[in-house]
Coordinates of C-alpha atoms and ligand atoms in Angstrom, one line a residue:
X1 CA 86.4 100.5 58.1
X2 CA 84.2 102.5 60.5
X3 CA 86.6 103.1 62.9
X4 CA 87.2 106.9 62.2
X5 CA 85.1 109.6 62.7
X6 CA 85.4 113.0 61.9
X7 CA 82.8 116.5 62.6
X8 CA 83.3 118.1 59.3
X9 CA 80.1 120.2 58.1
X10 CA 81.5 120.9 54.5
X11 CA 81.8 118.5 51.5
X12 CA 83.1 120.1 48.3
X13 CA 82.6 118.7 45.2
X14 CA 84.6 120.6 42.5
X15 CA 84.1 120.3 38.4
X16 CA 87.3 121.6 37.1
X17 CA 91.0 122.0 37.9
X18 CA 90.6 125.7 38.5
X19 CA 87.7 125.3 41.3
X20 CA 90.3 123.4 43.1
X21 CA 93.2 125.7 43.0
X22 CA 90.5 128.1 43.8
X23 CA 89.5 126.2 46.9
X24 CA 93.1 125.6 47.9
X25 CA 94.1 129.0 48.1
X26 CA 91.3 130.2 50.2
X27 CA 91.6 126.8 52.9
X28 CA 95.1 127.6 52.8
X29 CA 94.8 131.3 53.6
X30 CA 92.4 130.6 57.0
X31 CA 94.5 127.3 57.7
X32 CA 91.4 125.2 57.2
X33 CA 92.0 121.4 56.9
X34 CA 91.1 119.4 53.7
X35 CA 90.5 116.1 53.3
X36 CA 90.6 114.3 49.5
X37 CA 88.3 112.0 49.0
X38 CA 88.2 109.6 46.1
X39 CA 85.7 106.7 46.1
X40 CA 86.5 106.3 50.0
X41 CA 87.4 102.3 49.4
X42 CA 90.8 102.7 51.2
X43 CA 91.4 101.0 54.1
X44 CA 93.5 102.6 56.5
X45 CA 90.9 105.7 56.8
X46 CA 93.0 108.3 55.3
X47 CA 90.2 109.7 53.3
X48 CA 88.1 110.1 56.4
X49 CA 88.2 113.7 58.7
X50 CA 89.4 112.7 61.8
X51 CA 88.5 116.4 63.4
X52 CA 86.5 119.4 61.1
X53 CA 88.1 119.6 58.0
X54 CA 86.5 120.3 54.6
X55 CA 85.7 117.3 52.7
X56 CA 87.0 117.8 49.1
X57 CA 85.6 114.8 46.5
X58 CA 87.0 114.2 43.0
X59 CA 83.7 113.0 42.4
X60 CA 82.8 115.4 39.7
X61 CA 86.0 115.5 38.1
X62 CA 85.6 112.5 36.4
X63 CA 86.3 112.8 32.0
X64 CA 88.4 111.1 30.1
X65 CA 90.7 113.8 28.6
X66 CA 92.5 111.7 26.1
X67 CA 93.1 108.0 24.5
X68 CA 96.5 107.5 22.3
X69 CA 95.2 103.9 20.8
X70 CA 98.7 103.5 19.3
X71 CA 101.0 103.9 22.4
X72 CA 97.9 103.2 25.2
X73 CA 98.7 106.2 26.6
X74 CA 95.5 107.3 28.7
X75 CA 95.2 110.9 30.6
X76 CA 92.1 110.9 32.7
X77 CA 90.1 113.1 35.5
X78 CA 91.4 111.8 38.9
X79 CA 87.8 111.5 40.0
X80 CA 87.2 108.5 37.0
X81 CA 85.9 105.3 38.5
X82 CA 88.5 102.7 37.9
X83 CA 85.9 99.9 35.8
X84 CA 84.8 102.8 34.0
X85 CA 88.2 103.4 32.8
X86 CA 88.9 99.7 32.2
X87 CA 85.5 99.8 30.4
X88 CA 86.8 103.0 28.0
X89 CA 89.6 101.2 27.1
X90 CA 88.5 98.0 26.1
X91 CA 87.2 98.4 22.7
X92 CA 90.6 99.7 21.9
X93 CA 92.2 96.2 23.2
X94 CA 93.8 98.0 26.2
X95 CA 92.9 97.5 29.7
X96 CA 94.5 99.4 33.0
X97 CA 97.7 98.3 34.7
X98 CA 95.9 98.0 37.7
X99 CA 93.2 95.9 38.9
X100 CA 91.8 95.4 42.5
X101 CA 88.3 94.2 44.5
X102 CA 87.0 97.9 45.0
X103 CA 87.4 98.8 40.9
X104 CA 83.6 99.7 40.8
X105 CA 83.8 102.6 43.0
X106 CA 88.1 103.7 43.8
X107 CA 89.2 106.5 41.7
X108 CA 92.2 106.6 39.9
X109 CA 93.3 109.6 42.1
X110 CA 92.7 108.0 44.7
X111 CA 94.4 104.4 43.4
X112 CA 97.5 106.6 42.4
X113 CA 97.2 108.7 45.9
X114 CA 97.7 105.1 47.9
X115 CA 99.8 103.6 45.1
X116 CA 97.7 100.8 44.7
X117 CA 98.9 97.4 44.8
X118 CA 96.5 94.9 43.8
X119 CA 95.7 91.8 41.3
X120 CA 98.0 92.8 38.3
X121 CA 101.0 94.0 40.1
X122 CA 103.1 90.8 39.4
X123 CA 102.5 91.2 35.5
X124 CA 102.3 94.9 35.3
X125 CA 104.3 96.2 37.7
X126 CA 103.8 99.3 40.3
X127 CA 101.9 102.6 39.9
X128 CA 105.6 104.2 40.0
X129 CA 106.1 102.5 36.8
X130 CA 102.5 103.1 34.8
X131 CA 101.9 106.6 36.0
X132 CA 103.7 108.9 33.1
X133 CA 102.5 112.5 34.3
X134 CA 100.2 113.9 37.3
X135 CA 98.3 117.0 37.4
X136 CA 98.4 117.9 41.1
X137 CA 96.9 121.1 42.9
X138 CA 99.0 122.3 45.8
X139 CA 98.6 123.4 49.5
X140 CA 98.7 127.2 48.7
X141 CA 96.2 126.8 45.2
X142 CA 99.3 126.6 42.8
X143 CA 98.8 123.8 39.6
X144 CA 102.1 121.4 39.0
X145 CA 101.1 120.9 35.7
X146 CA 103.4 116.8 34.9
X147 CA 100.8 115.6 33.2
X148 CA 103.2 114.6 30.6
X149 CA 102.7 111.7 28.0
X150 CA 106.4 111.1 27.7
X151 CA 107.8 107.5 27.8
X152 CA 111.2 109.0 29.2
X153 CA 111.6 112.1 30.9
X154 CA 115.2 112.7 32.3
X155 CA 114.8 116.2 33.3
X156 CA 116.1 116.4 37.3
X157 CA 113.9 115.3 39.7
X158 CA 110.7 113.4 39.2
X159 CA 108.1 115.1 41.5
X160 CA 105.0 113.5 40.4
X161 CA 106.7 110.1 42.4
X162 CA 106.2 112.3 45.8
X163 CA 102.5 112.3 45.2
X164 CA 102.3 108.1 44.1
X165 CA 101.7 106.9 47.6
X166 CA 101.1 110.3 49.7
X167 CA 97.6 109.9 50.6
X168 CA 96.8 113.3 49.7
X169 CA 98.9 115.1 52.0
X170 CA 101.5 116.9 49.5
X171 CA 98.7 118.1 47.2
X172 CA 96.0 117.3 45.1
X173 CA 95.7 115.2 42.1
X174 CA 93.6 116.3 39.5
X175 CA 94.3 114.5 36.4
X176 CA 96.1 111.3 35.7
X177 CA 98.7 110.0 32.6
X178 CA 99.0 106.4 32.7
X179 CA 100.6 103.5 30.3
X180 CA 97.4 100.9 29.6
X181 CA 98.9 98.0 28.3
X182 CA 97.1 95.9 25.2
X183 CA 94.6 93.9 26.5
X184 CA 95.8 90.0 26.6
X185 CA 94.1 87.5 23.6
X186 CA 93.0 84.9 26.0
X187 CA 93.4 85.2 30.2
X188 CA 92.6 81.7 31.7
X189 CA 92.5 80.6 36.0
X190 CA 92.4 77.5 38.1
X191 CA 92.3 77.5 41.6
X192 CA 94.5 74.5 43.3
X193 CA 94.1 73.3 46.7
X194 CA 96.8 72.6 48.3
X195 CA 97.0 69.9 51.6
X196 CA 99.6 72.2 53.4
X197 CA 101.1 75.8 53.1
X198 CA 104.5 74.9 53.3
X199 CA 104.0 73.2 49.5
X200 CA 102.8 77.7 48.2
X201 CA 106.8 78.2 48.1
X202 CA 107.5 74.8 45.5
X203 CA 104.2 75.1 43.4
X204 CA 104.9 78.9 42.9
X205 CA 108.6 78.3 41.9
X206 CA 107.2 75.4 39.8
X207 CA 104.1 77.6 38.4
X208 CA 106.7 80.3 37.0
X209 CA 109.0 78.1 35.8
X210 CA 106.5 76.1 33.6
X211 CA 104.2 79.1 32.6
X212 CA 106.7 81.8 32.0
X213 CA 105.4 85.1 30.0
X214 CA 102.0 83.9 30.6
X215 CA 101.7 83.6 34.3
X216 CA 99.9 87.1 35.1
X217 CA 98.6 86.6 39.1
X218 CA 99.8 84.2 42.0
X219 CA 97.2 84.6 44.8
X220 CA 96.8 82.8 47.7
X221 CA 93.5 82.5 50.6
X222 CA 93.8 80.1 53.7
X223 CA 91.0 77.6 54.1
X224 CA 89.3 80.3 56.7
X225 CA 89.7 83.2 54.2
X226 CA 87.7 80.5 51.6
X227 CA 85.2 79.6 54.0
X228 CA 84.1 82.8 54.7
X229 CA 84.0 84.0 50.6
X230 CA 82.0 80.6 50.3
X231 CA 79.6 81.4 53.4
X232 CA 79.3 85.5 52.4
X233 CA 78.4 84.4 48.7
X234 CA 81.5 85.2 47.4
X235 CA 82.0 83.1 44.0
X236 CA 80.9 79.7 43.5
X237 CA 82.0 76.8 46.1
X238 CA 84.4 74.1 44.8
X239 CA 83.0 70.7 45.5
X240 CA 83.2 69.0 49.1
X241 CA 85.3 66.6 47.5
X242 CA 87.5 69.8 45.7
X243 CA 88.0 71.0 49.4
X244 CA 88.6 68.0 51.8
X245 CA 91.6 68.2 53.4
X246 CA 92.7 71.2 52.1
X247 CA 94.9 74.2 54.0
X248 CA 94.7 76.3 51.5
X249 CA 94.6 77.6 48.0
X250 CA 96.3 79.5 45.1
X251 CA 94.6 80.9 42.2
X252 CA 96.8 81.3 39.2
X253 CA 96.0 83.0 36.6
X254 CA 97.3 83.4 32.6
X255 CA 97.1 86.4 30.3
X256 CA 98.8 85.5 26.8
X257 CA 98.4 86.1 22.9
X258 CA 97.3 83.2 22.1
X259 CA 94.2 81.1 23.6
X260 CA 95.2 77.6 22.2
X261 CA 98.6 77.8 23.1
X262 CA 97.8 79.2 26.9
X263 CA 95.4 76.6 27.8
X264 CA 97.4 74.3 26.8
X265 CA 100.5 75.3 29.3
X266 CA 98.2 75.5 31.7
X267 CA 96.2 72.3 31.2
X268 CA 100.3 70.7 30.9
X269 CA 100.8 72.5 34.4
X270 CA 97.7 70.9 36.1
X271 CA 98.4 67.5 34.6
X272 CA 101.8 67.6 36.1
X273 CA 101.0 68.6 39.2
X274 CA 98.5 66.3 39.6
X275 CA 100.3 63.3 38.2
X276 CA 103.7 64.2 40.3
X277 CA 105.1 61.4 42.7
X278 CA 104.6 63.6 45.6
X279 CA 101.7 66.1 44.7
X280 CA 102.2 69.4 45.6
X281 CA 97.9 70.0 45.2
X282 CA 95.2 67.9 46.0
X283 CA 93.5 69.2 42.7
X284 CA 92.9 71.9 40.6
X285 CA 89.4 73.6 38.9
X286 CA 90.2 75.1 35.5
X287 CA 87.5 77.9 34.7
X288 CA 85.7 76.5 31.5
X289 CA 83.9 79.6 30.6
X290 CA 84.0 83.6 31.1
X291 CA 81.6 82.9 34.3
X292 CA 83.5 80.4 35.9
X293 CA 86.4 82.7 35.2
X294 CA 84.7 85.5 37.2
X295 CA 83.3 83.2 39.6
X296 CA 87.0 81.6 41.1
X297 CA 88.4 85.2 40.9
X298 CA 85.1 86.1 43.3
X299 CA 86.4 83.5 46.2
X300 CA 89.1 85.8 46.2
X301 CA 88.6 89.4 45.6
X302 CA 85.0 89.0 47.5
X303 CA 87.6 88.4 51.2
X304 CA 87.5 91.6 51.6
X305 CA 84.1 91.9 51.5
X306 CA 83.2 88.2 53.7
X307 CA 85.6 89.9 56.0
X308 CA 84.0 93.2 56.7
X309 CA 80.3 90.9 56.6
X310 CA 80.9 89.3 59.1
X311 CA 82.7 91.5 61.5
X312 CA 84.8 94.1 62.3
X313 CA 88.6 93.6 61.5
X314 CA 91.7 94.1 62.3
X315 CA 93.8 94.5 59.5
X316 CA 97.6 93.9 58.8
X317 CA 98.7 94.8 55.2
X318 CA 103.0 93.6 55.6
X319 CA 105.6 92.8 53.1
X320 CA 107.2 89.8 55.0
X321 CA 109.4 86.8 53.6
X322 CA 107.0 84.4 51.6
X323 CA 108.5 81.7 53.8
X324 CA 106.9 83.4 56.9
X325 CA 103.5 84.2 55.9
X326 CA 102.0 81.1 57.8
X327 CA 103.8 81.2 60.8
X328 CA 103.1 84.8 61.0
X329 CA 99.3 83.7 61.1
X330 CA 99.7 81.1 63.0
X331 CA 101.2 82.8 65.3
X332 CA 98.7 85.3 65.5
X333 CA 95.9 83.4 66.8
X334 CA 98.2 81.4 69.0
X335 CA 99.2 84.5 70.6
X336 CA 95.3 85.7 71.4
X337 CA 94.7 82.1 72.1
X338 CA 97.1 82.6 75.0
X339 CA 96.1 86.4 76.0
X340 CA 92.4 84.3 76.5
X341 CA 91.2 86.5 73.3
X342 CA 90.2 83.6 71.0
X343 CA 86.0 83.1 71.8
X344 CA 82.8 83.7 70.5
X345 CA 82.8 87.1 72.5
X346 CA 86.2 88.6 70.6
X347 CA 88.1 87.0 68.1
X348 CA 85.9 84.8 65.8
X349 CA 89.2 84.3 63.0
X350 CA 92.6 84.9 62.6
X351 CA 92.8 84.4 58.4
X352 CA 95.4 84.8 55.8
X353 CA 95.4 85.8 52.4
X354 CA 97.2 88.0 49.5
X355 CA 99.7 88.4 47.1
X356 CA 102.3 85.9 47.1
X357 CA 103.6 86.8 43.9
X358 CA 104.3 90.2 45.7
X359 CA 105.3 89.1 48.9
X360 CA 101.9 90.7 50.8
X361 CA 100.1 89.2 53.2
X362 CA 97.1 90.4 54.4
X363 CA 96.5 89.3 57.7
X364 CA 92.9 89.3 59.2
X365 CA 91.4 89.3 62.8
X366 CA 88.0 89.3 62.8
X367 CA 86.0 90.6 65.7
X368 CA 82.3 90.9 66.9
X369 CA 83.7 94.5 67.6
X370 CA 86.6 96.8 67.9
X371 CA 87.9 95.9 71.7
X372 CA 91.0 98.0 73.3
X373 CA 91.9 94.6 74.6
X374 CA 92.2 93.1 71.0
X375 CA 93.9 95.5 69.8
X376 CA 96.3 95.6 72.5
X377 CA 97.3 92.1 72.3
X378 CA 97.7 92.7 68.9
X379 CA 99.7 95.8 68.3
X380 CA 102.9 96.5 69.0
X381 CA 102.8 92.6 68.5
X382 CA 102.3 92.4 64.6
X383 CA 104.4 95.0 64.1
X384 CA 107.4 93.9 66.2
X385 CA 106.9 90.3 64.5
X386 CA 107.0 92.5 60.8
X387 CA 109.9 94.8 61.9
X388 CA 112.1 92.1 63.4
X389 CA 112.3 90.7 59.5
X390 CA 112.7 94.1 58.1
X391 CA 109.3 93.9 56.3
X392 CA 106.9 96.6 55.6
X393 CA 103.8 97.7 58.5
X394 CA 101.6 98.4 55.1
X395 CA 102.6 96.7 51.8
X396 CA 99.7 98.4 49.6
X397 CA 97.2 100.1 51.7
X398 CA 99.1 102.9 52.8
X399 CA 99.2 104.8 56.7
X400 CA 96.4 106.7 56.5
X401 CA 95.1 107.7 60.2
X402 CA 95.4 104.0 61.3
X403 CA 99.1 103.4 61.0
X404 CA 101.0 106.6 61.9
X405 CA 102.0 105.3 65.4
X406 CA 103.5 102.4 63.7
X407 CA 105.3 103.8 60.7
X408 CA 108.7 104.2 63.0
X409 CA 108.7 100.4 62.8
X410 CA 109.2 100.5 58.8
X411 CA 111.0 104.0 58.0
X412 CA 113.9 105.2 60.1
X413 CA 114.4 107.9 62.0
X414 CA 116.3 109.8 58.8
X415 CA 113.8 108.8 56.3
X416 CA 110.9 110.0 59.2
X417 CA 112.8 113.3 59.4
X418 CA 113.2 113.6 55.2
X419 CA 109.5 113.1 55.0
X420 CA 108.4 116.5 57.5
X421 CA 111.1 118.2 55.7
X422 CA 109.2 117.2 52.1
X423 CA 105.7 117.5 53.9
X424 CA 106.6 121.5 55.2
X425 CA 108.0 122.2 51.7
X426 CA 104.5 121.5 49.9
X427 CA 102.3 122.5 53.0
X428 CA 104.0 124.4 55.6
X429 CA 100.7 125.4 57.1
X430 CA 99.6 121.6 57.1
X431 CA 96.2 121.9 55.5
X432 CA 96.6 118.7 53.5
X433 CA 95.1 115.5 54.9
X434 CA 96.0 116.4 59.1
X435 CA 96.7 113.6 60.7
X436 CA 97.6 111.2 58.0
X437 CA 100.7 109.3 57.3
X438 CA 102.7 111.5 59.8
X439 CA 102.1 111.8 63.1
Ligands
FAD501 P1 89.9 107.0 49.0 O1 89.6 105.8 49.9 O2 88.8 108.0 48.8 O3 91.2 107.7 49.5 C1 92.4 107.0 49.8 C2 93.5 108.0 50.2 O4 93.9 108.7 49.1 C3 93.1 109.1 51.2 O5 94.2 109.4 52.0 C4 92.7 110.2 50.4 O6 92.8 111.5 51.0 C5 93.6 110.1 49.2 N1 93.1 110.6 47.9 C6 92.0 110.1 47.2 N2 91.9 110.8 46.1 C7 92.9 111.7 46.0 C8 93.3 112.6 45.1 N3 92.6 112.8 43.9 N4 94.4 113.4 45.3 C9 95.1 113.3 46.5 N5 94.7 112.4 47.4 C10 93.7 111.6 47.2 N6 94.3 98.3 47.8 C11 95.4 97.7 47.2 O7 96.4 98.3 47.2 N7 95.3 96.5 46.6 C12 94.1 95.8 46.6 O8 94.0 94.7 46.1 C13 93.0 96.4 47.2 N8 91.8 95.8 47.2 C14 90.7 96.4 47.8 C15 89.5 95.7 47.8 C16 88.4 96.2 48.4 C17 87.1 95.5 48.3 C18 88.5 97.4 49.1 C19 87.3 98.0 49.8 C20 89.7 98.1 49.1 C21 90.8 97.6 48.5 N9 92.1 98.3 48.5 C22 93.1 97.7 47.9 C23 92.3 99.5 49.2 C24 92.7 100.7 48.2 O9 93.6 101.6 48.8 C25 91.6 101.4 47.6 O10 90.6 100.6 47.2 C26 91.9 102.5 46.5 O11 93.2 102.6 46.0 C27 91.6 103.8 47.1 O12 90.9 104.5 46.1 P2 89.7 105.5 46.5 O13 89.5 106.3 45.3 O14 88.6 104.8 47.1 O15 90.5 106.5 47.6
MLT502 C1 93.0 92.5 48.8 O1 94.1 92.1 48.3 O2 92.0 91.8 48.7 C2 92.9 93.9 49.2 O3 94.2 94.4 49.5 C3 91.9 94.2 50.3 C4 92.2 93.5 51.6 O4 93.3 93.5 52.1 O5 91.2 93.1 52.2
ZN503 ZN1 95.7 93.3 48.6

């Protein structure tokens, strides 16, 4: 994101499990900071120094250890590149649980170190389900060897759940045991526009009812989000004639056993929609081959990427009530409309996109640059607006440096407390990730 900055002179780039305990044990003894770093895709800068610490990279820790075809049981080097596990799965008919924009350079570490939310999270559930066993090197050099490969595991307390979603400041993983389902016959998409926002709510309740077991993702991009994918040369443009009058749209997409039978739902689904007395989509592009396929689910994984093109931005990853998501952005730029912050010299958008079927929005401000004006007008703000409907300040992208002031507004004061009790027990001379997630 390039708003952190740290003045570490040391990046370490161990090859084995042992090199890290090794490395552990002698940071921990001189009380020198560490910093994990997996393919440094995360979003809330908690894999960036913020003062000297020692940069340690998975990189190099990156083999398969082992592939169970029958139960798709996969144990793998936390430094593995996420596509290239997809990739080592595939002739096997399996693919990973997890699927997100950055696949071709996060690590699974560091996926299962910010719990991940991404694409596939409505069909496949959380990391907290698919993660089976962790191999994790702690503070003081000692290996928790869970890397178990057991289905059920009812043996007191599950530890390796304290590491899904710690940012690296318990330990460090090493080596990952995850569940890879079978790998769908035939996935289809279609991207709908829809004239207003309010009709996301009926055509999602209307898309699960009438695809069922097949429906895998329900995504969603306002028209700015899809104007700037289109402008950055994210995917291919729908027609001017696909796009007029349109607020927004909602990709769906299908994963099922069988391709006839799955094209035909959805074909039903578009037909109906279309042909309904009071239309909840203008119209709807059904991908006709593997590119087109790729090319639809480009408008929306390449926001990120428009985003961060063509500016720098603020951004707000909340669980919220589906029913708020575009008031909450409306709001938004209403509210630096009035603080005078809406112009060519400091906000140029205010966008809205995410994972309806999850209940994430992502909200977007996008700036010429970071301005202590913008970002007081927007913060407490956001927050306030997030904690006064008992959402979440970070749905999927986790604290990291960027959000420890604000995590009061999502965790009480007990759970706050809980957390520095668990964080001294691990690392009681706080070498792991300073300045992350806790304040
Ligand atoms: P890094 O960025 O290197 O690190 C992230 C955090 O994990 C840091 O705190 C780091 O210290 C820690 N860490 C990394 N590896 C380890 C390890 N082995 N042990 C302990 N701690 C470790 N996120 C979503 O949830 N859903 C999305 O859909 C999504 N899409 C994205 C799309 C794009 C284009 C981009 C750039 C990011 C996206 N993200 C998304 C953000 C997401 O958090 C990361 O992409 C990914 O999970 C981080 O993996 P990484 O290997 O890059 O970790
Ligand atoms: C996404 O859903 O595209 C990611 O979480 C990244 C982002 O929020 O930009
Ligand atoms: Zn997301």
């Amino acid at each position: 994101m390039g708003r952190f900055r740290g003045r570490s002179s040391t990046v370490l780039k161990p090859k084995t499990t042992q090199e890290v305990s090794e490395i552990l044990k002698w940071c921990n003894e001189r009380r020198i900071g560490v910093v994990p770093q997996g393919g440094n895709t995360g979003l809330v800068g908690g894999s960036v120094p913020v003062n000297d610490e020692v940069v340690l990279s998975l990189s190099n820790l990156n083999k398969v250890r082992s592939f169970d075809p029958v139960s798709g049981i996969l144990v793998a080097d936390a430094g593995c590149i996420l596509q290239s596990l997809t990739d080592y799965v595939a002739p096997h008919n399996h693919i990973m649980p997890i699927d997100l924009g950055a696949k071709g350079s996060c690590h699974i570490g560091g996926n299962v170190a910010t719990n991940a939310g991404g694409l596939r999270l409505l069909r496949y559930g959380s990391l907290h389900g698919s993660v089976l066993g962790l191999e994790v090197v702690l503070a003081d050099g000692r290996i928790l060897d869970q890397l178990t490969t057991l289905r059920k595991d009812n043996t007191g307390y599950d530890l390796k759940q304290l590491f899904i979603g710690a940012e690296g400041t318990l330990g460090v993983i090493t080596a990952v045991s995850i569940l890879t389902p079978p790998a769908p016959q035939a996935s289809s998409n279609v991207i709908l526009a829809l004239p207003s926002f309010d009709n996301v709510l009926p055509l999602y309740q209307t898309v699960k009812r009438q695809l069922s077991e097949i429906l895998s993702a329900f995504e969603f991009i306002d028209r700015t989000a899809y104007n700037l994918a289109v402008n950055h040369g994210q995917g291919r443009a729908l027609s001017d004639e696909d796009v007029e009058g349109a607020e927004c749209f909602v990709l769906v997409e299908t994963s099922g056993g069988r391709r006839e039978h799955d094209e035909e739902k959805l074909a039903d689904l578009l037909e109906s929609l279309l042909s309904a007395d009071k239309p909840l989509v203008n119209t709807g592009v059904l991908s006709q081959s593997p590119s087109q396929f790729s090319s639809i689910w480009a408008l929306r994984e390449g926001v990120t990427e428009a985003v961060s093109k063509e500016g720098k931005a603020y951004k707000y990853d909340i669980s919220i009530p589906l029913s708020s998501f575009k008031r909450v952005v409306d709001d938004t730029r209403e509210h630096l409309r009035s603080k005078g912050l809406l112009h060519d010299k400091a906000v140029k958008y205010v966008l809205g996109y995410g994972h309806v079927g999850d209940g994430n929005l992502h909200l977007n401000i996008v700036a010429d640059a970071y301005l202590p004006e913008i970002e007081s007008a927007l913060e407490p703000y956001v927050y306030e607006v997030v904690a006064a409907q008992r959402g979440s300040i970070s749905a999927e992208h986790g604290i990291g440096a960027m959000k420890t002031h604000a995590l009061p507004y999502s965790k009480s004061a007990v759970s706050i407390d809980l957390m520095k009790k668990i964080k001294n027990t691990f690392d009681p001379n706080g070498i792991m990730n300073p300045g992350k997630v806790l304040e």
